[in-house]
């Protein structure tokens, strides 16, 4: 579930989370060809941009769904509230640094994808989102929206970077999925452009890189054959799947679910991030129906059908409704574990 829990307050910086050196500013160049897979230059100056959001903006709430675990090699938040993101854009690898400066957002970017990342900064931070389209009909949702005015739904415009980790999260515990993502990106990705050495940031592999991962490395990452095969099918048609970022929600869901192994859970989790889809409700989740049922009807054993019934008044905004419920903290007490982490590494 995207943004399942409220972000924790930042802790003191660890050695690998040290602040980066001061930025050198350069004007973005739109004429120079992108070096798609060149070795990243760590000495290249940063391209910079400032943007004023149209209303309250909480970077932790907005960018939190991009973080895949506490040691995600593609995402960092340092103690001063600065966010770092390493990603693979249509123009090549890029690193984005984002921080709030009063009522403005200051961003810097490095690498062949720097121009693309800065151009997409407003969309990433929810400029295309319309929080006022949501009309809460339950006191819990109204209170949570009031307490979290900075929540906006992000839009990355990138499908594969959200699809692959979502596939890794299928039918396993989140800890297993996060470990697999860390192992594969660090092992087969590339160091992120810019002053990121102390942060340990990496850019995930390109489609060919994913396709070239040998079977024993999937095994070593504790990824079973079903999930690895789904990823391999997806990367073969990565260009066509990336087109879903510009589609309407029904069309985008259909495009992703044409791939065997990608169902409603995976497609919704992907499009919540890539498309900023406010109605991409996650069905098939182990915990979400009970959380929604507990919050809206005091029924922690609700199933998907009951969850969708309870969310009917929020048609068109059902994902936003579930984000608010998750951020409210009004979740049922945990029972004994229902899923035991698997381990295929030593088999």
CSV table of C-alpha atoms in Angstrom, one decimal:
chain,number,residue,atom,x,y,z
A,1,UNK,CA,0.0,0.0,0.0
A,2,UNK,CA,1.4,3.3,-1.0
A,3,UNK,CA,2.2,5.4,2.0
A,4,UNK,CA,0.8,2.9,4.5
A,5,UNK,CA,2.1,4.6,7.6
A,6,UNK,CA,2.8,8.2,8.6
A,7,UNK,CA,6.4,9.1,8.0
A,8,UNK,CA,8.6,9.0,11.1
A,9,UNK,CA,10.4,12.1,12.3
A,10,UNK,CA,14.0,12.2,10.9
A,11,UNK,CA,16.7,10.8,13.2
A,12,UNK,CA,20.2,12.2,13.6
A,13,UNK,CA,22.2,11.7,10.4
A,14,UNK,CA,24.2,8.5,10.0
A,15,UNK,CA,27.6,8.5,8.3
A,16,UNK,CA,26.1,7.6,4.9
A,17,UNK,CA,23.5,10.3,5.3
A,18,UNK,CA,25.8,13.2,5.6
A,19,UNK,CA,24.8,16.4,3.9
A,20,UNK,CA,26.2,16.9,0.4
A,21,UNK,CA,28.7,19.6,-0.5
A,22,UNK,CA,27.4,23.0,-1.7
A,23,UNK,CA,25.9,23.0,-5.2
A,24,UNK,CA,27.3,24.7,-8.2
A,25,UNK,CA,24.6,26.1,-10.4
A,26,UNK,CA,24.4,25.9,-14.1
A,27,UNK,CA,21.7,26.8,-16.6
A,28,UNK,CA,19.8,23.8,-17.9
A,29,UNK,CA,20.7,23.0,-21.5
A,30,UNK,CA,17.9,21.8,-23.7
A,31,UNK,CA,20.1,21.4,-26.9
A,32,UNK,CA,22.8,19.0,-25.7
A,33,UNK,CA,22.1,15.4,-26.5
A,34,UNK,CA,21.6,13.1,-23.5
A,35,UNK,CA,24.3,10.6,-22.6
A,36,UNK,CA,22.1,7.7,-21.8
A,37,UNK,CA,24.4,5.2,-20.3
A,38,UNK,CA,27.7,7.1,-19.9
A,39,UNK,CA,29.6,6.7,-16.7
A,40,UNK,CA,28.1,9.4,-14.3
A,41,UNK,CA,30.2,12.4,-13.7
A,42,UNK,CA,30.3,13.2,-10.0
A,43,UNK,CA,32.1,16.6,-10.7
A,44,UNK,CA,29.4,18.0,-13.1
A,45,UNK,CA,27.6,21.1,-11.7
A,46,UNK,CA,24.0,20.8,-10.6
A,47,UNK,CA,21.1,22.2,-12.6
A,48,UNK,CA,18.7,24.0,-10.2
A,49,UNK,CA,15.1,25.2,-10.0
A,50,UNK,CA,12.8,26.8,-7.5
A,51,UNK,CA,9.1,26.3,-7.5
A,52,UNK,CA,6.3,27.7,-5.4
A,53,UNK,CA,3.5,25.1,-4.7
A,54,UNK,CA,-0.1,26.3,-4.9
A,55,UNK,CA,-0.8,25.5,-1.3
A,56,UNK,CA,0.5,23.7,1.8
A,57,UNK,CA,3.0,20.9,0.9
A,58,UNK,CA,4.5,18.3,3.2
A,59,UNK,CA,7.5,16.7,1.4
A,60,UNK,CA,7.5,13.7,3.7
A,61,UNK,CA,3.9,12.9,2.9
A,62,UNK,CA,4.2,13.5,-0.8
A,63,UNK,CA,7.4,11.7,-1.5
A,64,UNK,CA,7.1,9.0,1.2
A,65,UNK,CA,5.4,6.4,-1.2
A,66,UNK,CA,8.6,6.4,-3.3
A,67,UNK,CA,10.6,5.0,-0.4
A,68,UNK,CA,11.0,1.2,-0.5
A,69,UNK,CA,12.2,0.5,3.0
A,70,UNK,CA,14.6,2.2,5.4
A,71,UNK,CA,17.7,1.6,3.3
A,72,UNK,CA,16.3,2.0,-0.2
A,73,UNK,CA,19.3,2.6,-2.5
A,74,UNK,CA,17.2,4.9,-4.7
A,75,UNK,CA,15.8,7.3,-2.0
A,76,UNK,CA,17.1,9.1,1.0
A,77,UNK,CA,15.8,11.7,3.5
A,78,UNK,CA,18.6,13.3,5.5
A,79,UNK,CA,18.2,14.9,9.0
A,80,UNK,CA,17.8,18.4,7.6
A,81,UNK,CA,14.7,17.5,5.7
A,82,UNK,CA,16.4,17.2,2.3
A,83,UNK,CA,15.2,14.4,0.0
A,84,UNK,CA,17.3,12.7,-2.6
A,85,UNK,CA,16.0,10.5,-5.4
A,86,UNK,CA,17.9,8.5,-7.9
A,87,UNK,CA,16.0,7.3,-10.9
A,88,UNK,CA,16.1,6.4,-14.6
A,89,UNK,CA,14.4,8.9,-16.8
A,90,UNK,CA,13.7,8.8,-20.6
A,91,UNK,CA,16.8,10.9,-21.0
A,92,UNK,CA,19.0,8.6,-18.8
A,93,UNK,CA,20.0,8.3,-15.2
A,94,UNK,CA,19.4,11.3,-12.9
A,95,UNK,CA,19.6,12.4,-9.3
A,96,UNK,CA,17.1,14.9,-7.8
A,97,UNK,CA,17.6,16.8,-4.5
A,98,UNK,CA,14.5,18.5,-3.1
A,99,UNK,CA,14.2,20.7,0.0
A,100,UNK,CA,11.6,23.2,1.4
A,101,UNK,CA,12.9,26.7,1.7
A,102,UNK,CA,10.1,28.6,3.4
A,103,UNK,CA,7.1,28.6,1.1
A,104,UNK,CA,9.2,27.6,-1.9
A,105,UNK,CA,10.8,24.3,-3.0
A,106,UNK,CA,14.4,24.3,-4.0
A,107,UNK,CA,15.6,21.5,-6.3
A,108,UNK,CA,18.9,20.4,-7.9
A,109,UNK,CA,19.5,17.7,-10.3
A,110,UNK,CA,22.5,15.9,-11.8
A,111,UNK,CA,23.1,13.5,-14.7
A,112,UNK,CA,21.7,13.1,-18.2
A,113,UNK,CA,18.2,13.1,-16.8
A,114,UNK,CA,18.6,16.3,-14.8
A,115,UNK,CA,16.6,18.5,-17.3
A,116,UNK,CA,13.8,15.9,-17.3
A,117,UNK,CA,13.6,15.7,-13.5
A,118,UNK,CA,13.5,19.5,-13.0
A,119,UNK,CA,10.8,19.9,-15.7
A,120,UNK,CA,8.7,17.3,-13.9
A,121,UNK,CA,9.2,18.7,-10.4
A,122,UNK,CA,5.8,20.3,-10.1
A,123,UNK,CA,4.0,17.1,-11.2
A,124,UNK,CA,6.2,15.0,-8.9
A,125,UNK,CA,5.1,17.2,-6.0
A,126,UNK,CA,1.4,17.0,-6.8
A,127,UNK,CA,0.8,20.1,-8.8
A,128,UNK,CA,-1.6,18.2,-11.0
A,129,UNK,CA,-3.4,16.8,-7.9
A,130,UNK,CA,-6.7,18.4,-6.7
A,131,UNK,CA,-7.1,17.8,-3.0
A,132,UNK,CA,-10.3,19.9,-3.0
A,133,UNK,CA,-12.0,17.3,-5.2
A,134,UNK,CA,-12.2,15.1,-2.1
A,135,UNK,CA,-15.3,15.6,0.1
A,136,UNK,CA,-15.0,13.7,3.4
A,137,UNK,CA,-18.2,12.1,4.6
A,138,UNK,CA,-16.7,10.5,7.7
A,139,UNK,CA,-15.4,12.4,10.8
A,140,UNK,CA,-12.1,10.5,10.8
A,141,UNK,CA,-11.4,11.5,7.2
A,142,UNK,CA,-12.3,15.1,7.8
A,143,UNK,CA,-10.1,15.3,10.8
A,144,UNK,CA,-7.2,13.7,9.1
A,145,UNK,CA,-7.4,15.9,6.1
A,146,UNK,CA,-7.5,18.9,8.4
A,147,UNK,CA,-4.4,17.7,10.3
A,148,UNK,CA,-2.5,16.8,7.1
A,149,UNK,CA,-3.1,19.8,4.8
A,150,UNK,CA,0.2,19.2,3.0
A,151,UNK,CA,-0.8,15.8,1.5
A,152,UNK,CA,-0.8,15.7,-2.3
A,153,UNK,CA,-0.6,12.7,-4.6
A,154,UNK,CA,2.7,12.6,-6.4
A,155,UNK,CA,3.1,11.8,-10.1
A,156,UNK,CA,6.5,10.5,-11.3
A,157,UNK,CA,5.5,9.9,-14.9
A,158,UNK,CA,7.7,6.7,-14.7
A,159,UNK,CA,6.0,3.3,-14.7
A,160,UNK,CA,8.9,0.7,-14.5
A,161,UNK,CA,10.5,2.3,-11.4
A,162,UNK,CA,7.3,1.6,-9.5
A,163,UNK,CA,6.2,-1.5,-11.3
A,164,UNK,CA,9.3,-3.6,-10.6
A,165,UNK,CA,9.4,-3.1,-6.8
A,166,UNK,CA,5.6,-3.6,-6.7
A,167,UNK,CA,6.1,-7.0,-8.4
A,168,UNK,CA,8.8,-7.8,-5.8
A,169,UNK,CA,6.2,-7.1,-3.1
A,170,UNK,CA,3.7,-9.7,-4.4
A,171,UNK,CA,2.7,-12.3,-1.8
A,172,UNK,CA,5.7,-11.7,0.5
A,173,UNK,CA,6.4,-9.7,3.6
A,174,UNK,CA,7.5,-6.1,3.0
A,175,UNK,CA,10.9,-6.8,4.7
A,176,UNK,CA,11.5,-9.6,2.1
A,177,UNK,CA,10.6,-7.3,-0.8
A,178,UNK,CA,12.7,-4.5,0.5
A,179,UNK,CA,15.8,-6.7,0.9
A,180,UNK,CA,15.3,-8.0,-2.6
A,181,UNK,CA,15.1,-4.5,-4.0
A,182,UNK,CA,18.2,-3.4,-2.2
A,183,UNK,CA,20.2,-6.4,-3.3
A,184,UNK,CA,19.2,-6.2,-7.0
A,185,UNK,CA,19.6,-2.4,-7.4
A,186,UNK,CA,23.0,-2.3,-5.6
A,187,UNK,CA,24.3,-5.3,-7.4
A,188,UNK,CA,23.1,-4.5,-10.9
A,189,UNK,CA,22.2,-0.8,-10.9
A,190,UNK,CA,24.7,2.1,-11.4
A,191,UNK,CA,25.9,4.7,-8.9
A,192,UNK,CA,23.7,7.8,-9.0
A,193,UNK,CA,25.1,10.9,-10.7
A,194,UNK,CA,26.1,13.8,-8.6
A,195,UNK,CA,27.6,14.1,-5.1
A,196,UNK,CA,25.9,10.9,-3.8
A,197,UNK,CA,28.8,8.7,-2.8
A,198,UNK,CA,28.3,9.3,0.9
A,199,UNK,CA,24.6,8.6,0.5
A,200,UNK,CA,25.1,5.3,-1.3
A,201,UNK,CA,22.5,6.1,-4.0
A,202,UNK,CA,22.1,3.9,-7.0
A,203,UNK,CA,20.0,4.1,-10.2
A,204,UNK,CA,18.0,0.9,-10.9
A,205,UNK,CA,19.0,-1.1,-14.0
A,206,UNK,CA,17.6,-0.3,-17.4
A,207,UNK,CA,15.3,-3.0,-19.0
A,208,UNK,CA,18.3,-4.8,-20.6
A,209,UNK,CA,20.0,-4.8,-17.2
A,210,UNK,CA,17.0,-6.4,-15.6
A,211,UNK,CA,16.8,-9.0,-18.4
A,212,UNK,CA,20.5,-9.9,-18.0
A,213,UNK,CA,20.3,-10.8,-14.3
A,214,UNK,CA,21.1,-14.5,-14.1
A,215,UNK,CA,18.7,-16.9,-12.4
A,216,UNK,CA,21.0,-17.6,-9.4
A,217,UNK,CA,21.1,-13.9,-8.6
A,218,UNK,CA,17.3,-13.8,-8.4
A,219,UNK,CA,17.6,-16.8,-6.1
A,220,UNK,CA,20.2,-15.1,-4.0
A,221,UNK,CA,17.8,-12.1,-3.7
A,222,UNK,CA,15.1,-14.5,-2.4
A,223,UNK,CA,12.9,-13.8,-5.4
A,224,UNK,CA,11.0,-16.8,-6.5
A,225,UNK,CA,10.6,-17.9,-10.2
A,226,UNK,CA,7.1,-16.5,-10.5
A,227,UNK,CA,8.0,-12.9,-9.6
A,228,UNK,CA,11.3,-12.9,-11.5
A,229,UNK,CA,9.5,-14.2,-14.6
A,230,UNK,CA,6.9,-11.5,-14.3
A,231,UNK,CA,9.6,-8.8,-14.2
A,232,UNK,CA,11.3,-10.4,-17.2
A,233,UNK,CA,8.1,-10.3,-19.2
A,234,UNK,CA,7.5,-6.7,-18.2
A,235,UNK,CA,11.0,-5.4,-19.1
A,236,UNK,CA,10.7,-7.0,-22.6
A,237,UNK,CA,7.8,-4.5,-23.3
A,238,UNK,CA,9.0,-1.7,-21.0
A,239,UNK,CA,8.5,1.0,-23.7
A,240,UNK,CA,4.9,0.0,-24.1
A,241,UNK,CA,4.3,-0.1,-20.4
A,242,UNK,CA,5.9,3.3,-19.9
A,243,UNK,CA,3.1,4.7,-22.2
A,244,UNK,CA,0.6,4.0,-19.5
A,245,UNK,CA,1.9,7.0,-17.6
A,246,UNK,CA,0.0,9.2,-20.0
A,247,UNK,CA,-3.2,7.2,-20.1
A,248,UNK,CA,-6.4,7.4,-18.2
A,249,UNK,CA,-6.7,5.1,-15.2
A,250,UNK,CA,-8.9,2.4,-16.9
A,251,UNK,CA,-6.6,2.4,-20.0
A,252,UNK,CA,-3.5,2.3,-17.9
A,253,UNK,CA,-4.8,-0.6,-15.7
A,254,UNK,CA,-5.7,-2.6,-18.8
A,255,UNK,CA,-2.2,-2.0,-20.3
A,256,UNK,CA,-0.3,-3.2,-17.3
A,257,UNK,CA,-2.6,-6.2,-16.6
A,258,UNK,CA,-2.0,-7.5,-20.1
A,259,UNK,CA,1.3,-8.9,-18.7
A,260,UNK,CA,0.8,-12.3,-17.0
A,261,UNK,CA,1.6,-12.0,-13.4
A,262,UNK,CA,0.5,-8.3,-13.1
A,263,UNK,CA,-3.0,-8.1,-11.5
A,264,UNK,CA,-5.1,-5.4,-9.9
A,265,UNK,CA,-3.0,-5.1,-6.8
A,266,UNK,CA,0.3,-4.6,-8.7
A,267,UNK,CA,-1.2,-2.2,-11.3
A,268,UNK,CA,-2.9,-0.1,-8.7
A,269,UNK,CA,0.2,0.2,-6.5
A,270,UNK,CA,2.2,1.2,-9.6
A,271,UNK,CA,-0.2,3.8,-11.0
A,272,UNK,CA,-0.7,5.4,-7.6
A,273,UNK,CA,2.9,6.6,-8.0
A,274,UNK,CA,3.5,6.9,-11.7
A,275,UNK,CA,0.2,8.5,-12.6
A,276,UNK,CA,-0.9,10.1,-9.3
A,277,UNK,CA,-4.2,8.3,-9.8
A,278,UNK,CA,-6.5,9.4,-6.9
A,279,UNK,CA,-8.9,6.5,-7.6
A,280,UNK,CA,-6.4,3.6,-8.0
A,281,UNK,CA,-7.6,1.7,-4.9
A,282,UNK,CA,-5.5,-1.3,-3.9
A,283,UNK,CA,-7.6,-4.5,-3.9
A,284,UNK,CA,-6.2,-7.9,-3.0
A,285,UNK,CA,-4.1,-6.5,-0.1
A,286,UNK,CA,-3.7,-8.6,3.0
A,287,UNK,CA,-4.2,-5.7,5.4
A,288,UNK,CA,-6.0,-2.8,3.7
A,289,UNK,CA,-9.6,-4.1,3.7
A,290,UNK,CA,-9.4,-4.7,7.5
A,291,UNK,CA,-7.9,-1.2,8.1
A,292,UNK,CA,-10.6,0.5,6.0
A,293,UNK,CA,-13.3,-1.6,7.6
A,294,UNK,CA,-12.1,-0.8,11.1
A,295,UNK,CA,-11.8,2.9,10.4
A,296,UNK,CA,-15.2,3.4,8.6
A,297,UNK,CA,-17.4,0.6,10.1
A,298,UNK,CA,-15.6,-0.8,13.1
A,299,UNK,CA,-15.2,-4.1,11.2
A,300,UNK,CA,-11.6,-5.2,11.1
A,301,UNK,CA,-12.4,-8.4,9.3
A,302,UNK,CA,-13.8,-6.7,6.2
A,303,UNK,CA,-12.9,-8.2,2.8
A,304,UNK,CA,-12.3,-6.4,-0.5
A,305,UNK,CA,-16.0,-6.3,-1.4
A,306,UNK,CA,-16.9,-4.6,1.9
A,307,UNK,CA,-14.0,-2.2,1.5
A,308,UNK,CA,-15.1,-1.2,-1.9
A,309,UNK,CA,-18.7,-0.7,-0.6
A,310,UNK,CA,-17.5,1.5,2.2
A,311,UNK,CA,-15.4,3.5,-0.3
A,312,UNK,CA,-18.3,4.0,-2.7
A,313,UNK,CA,-19.1,7.6,-1.5
A,314,UNK,CA,-15.5,8.5,-2.5
A,315,UNK,CA,-15.7,7.1,-6.1
A,316,UNK,CA,-13.0,8.9,-8.0
A,317,UNK,CA,-11.0,9.6,-4.9
A,318,UNK,CA,-10.8,6.2,-3.3
A,319,UNK,CA,-7.0,6.1,-3.2
A,320,UNK,CA,-6.9,9.4,-1.4
A,321,UNK,CA,-9.5,8.1,1.1
A,322,UNK,CA,-7.3,5.1,1.9
A,323,UNK,CA,-4.2,7.3,2.3
A,324,UNK,CA,-6.0,9.5,4.8
A,325,UNK,CA,-7.2,6.4,6.7
A,326,UNK,CA,-3.7,5.1,6.9
A,327,UNK,CA,-2.3,8.4,8.0
A,328,UNK,CA,-4.9,8.8,10.7
A,329,UNK,CA,-3.3,6.1,12.8
A,330,UNK,CA,-6.7,4.6,13.4
A,331,UNK,CA,-5.7,1.1,12.6
A,332,UNK,CA,-6.7,-2.2,14.3
A,333,UNK,CA,-4.3,-3.7,16.8
A,334,UNK,CA,-2.0,-6.2,15.4
A,335,UNK,CA,-2.8,-9.9,15.8
A,336,UNK,CA,-0.3,-12.8,15.6
A,337,UNK,CA,1.6,-12.8,12.3
A,338,UNK,CA,-0.4,-14.2,9.4
A,339,UNK,CA,2.5,-14.6,7.1
A,340,UNK,CA,5.9,-16.2,7.8
A,341,UNK,CA,8.8,-14.7,5.8
A,342,UNK,CA,10.1,-17.2,3.2
A,343,UNK,CA,13.6,-18.1,2.4
A,344,UNK,CA,14.6,-19.8,-0.8
A,345,UNK,CA,18.3,-18.7,-0.6
A,346,UNK,CA,19.5,-21.9,1.0
A,347,UNK,CA,17.3,-24.3,-0.8
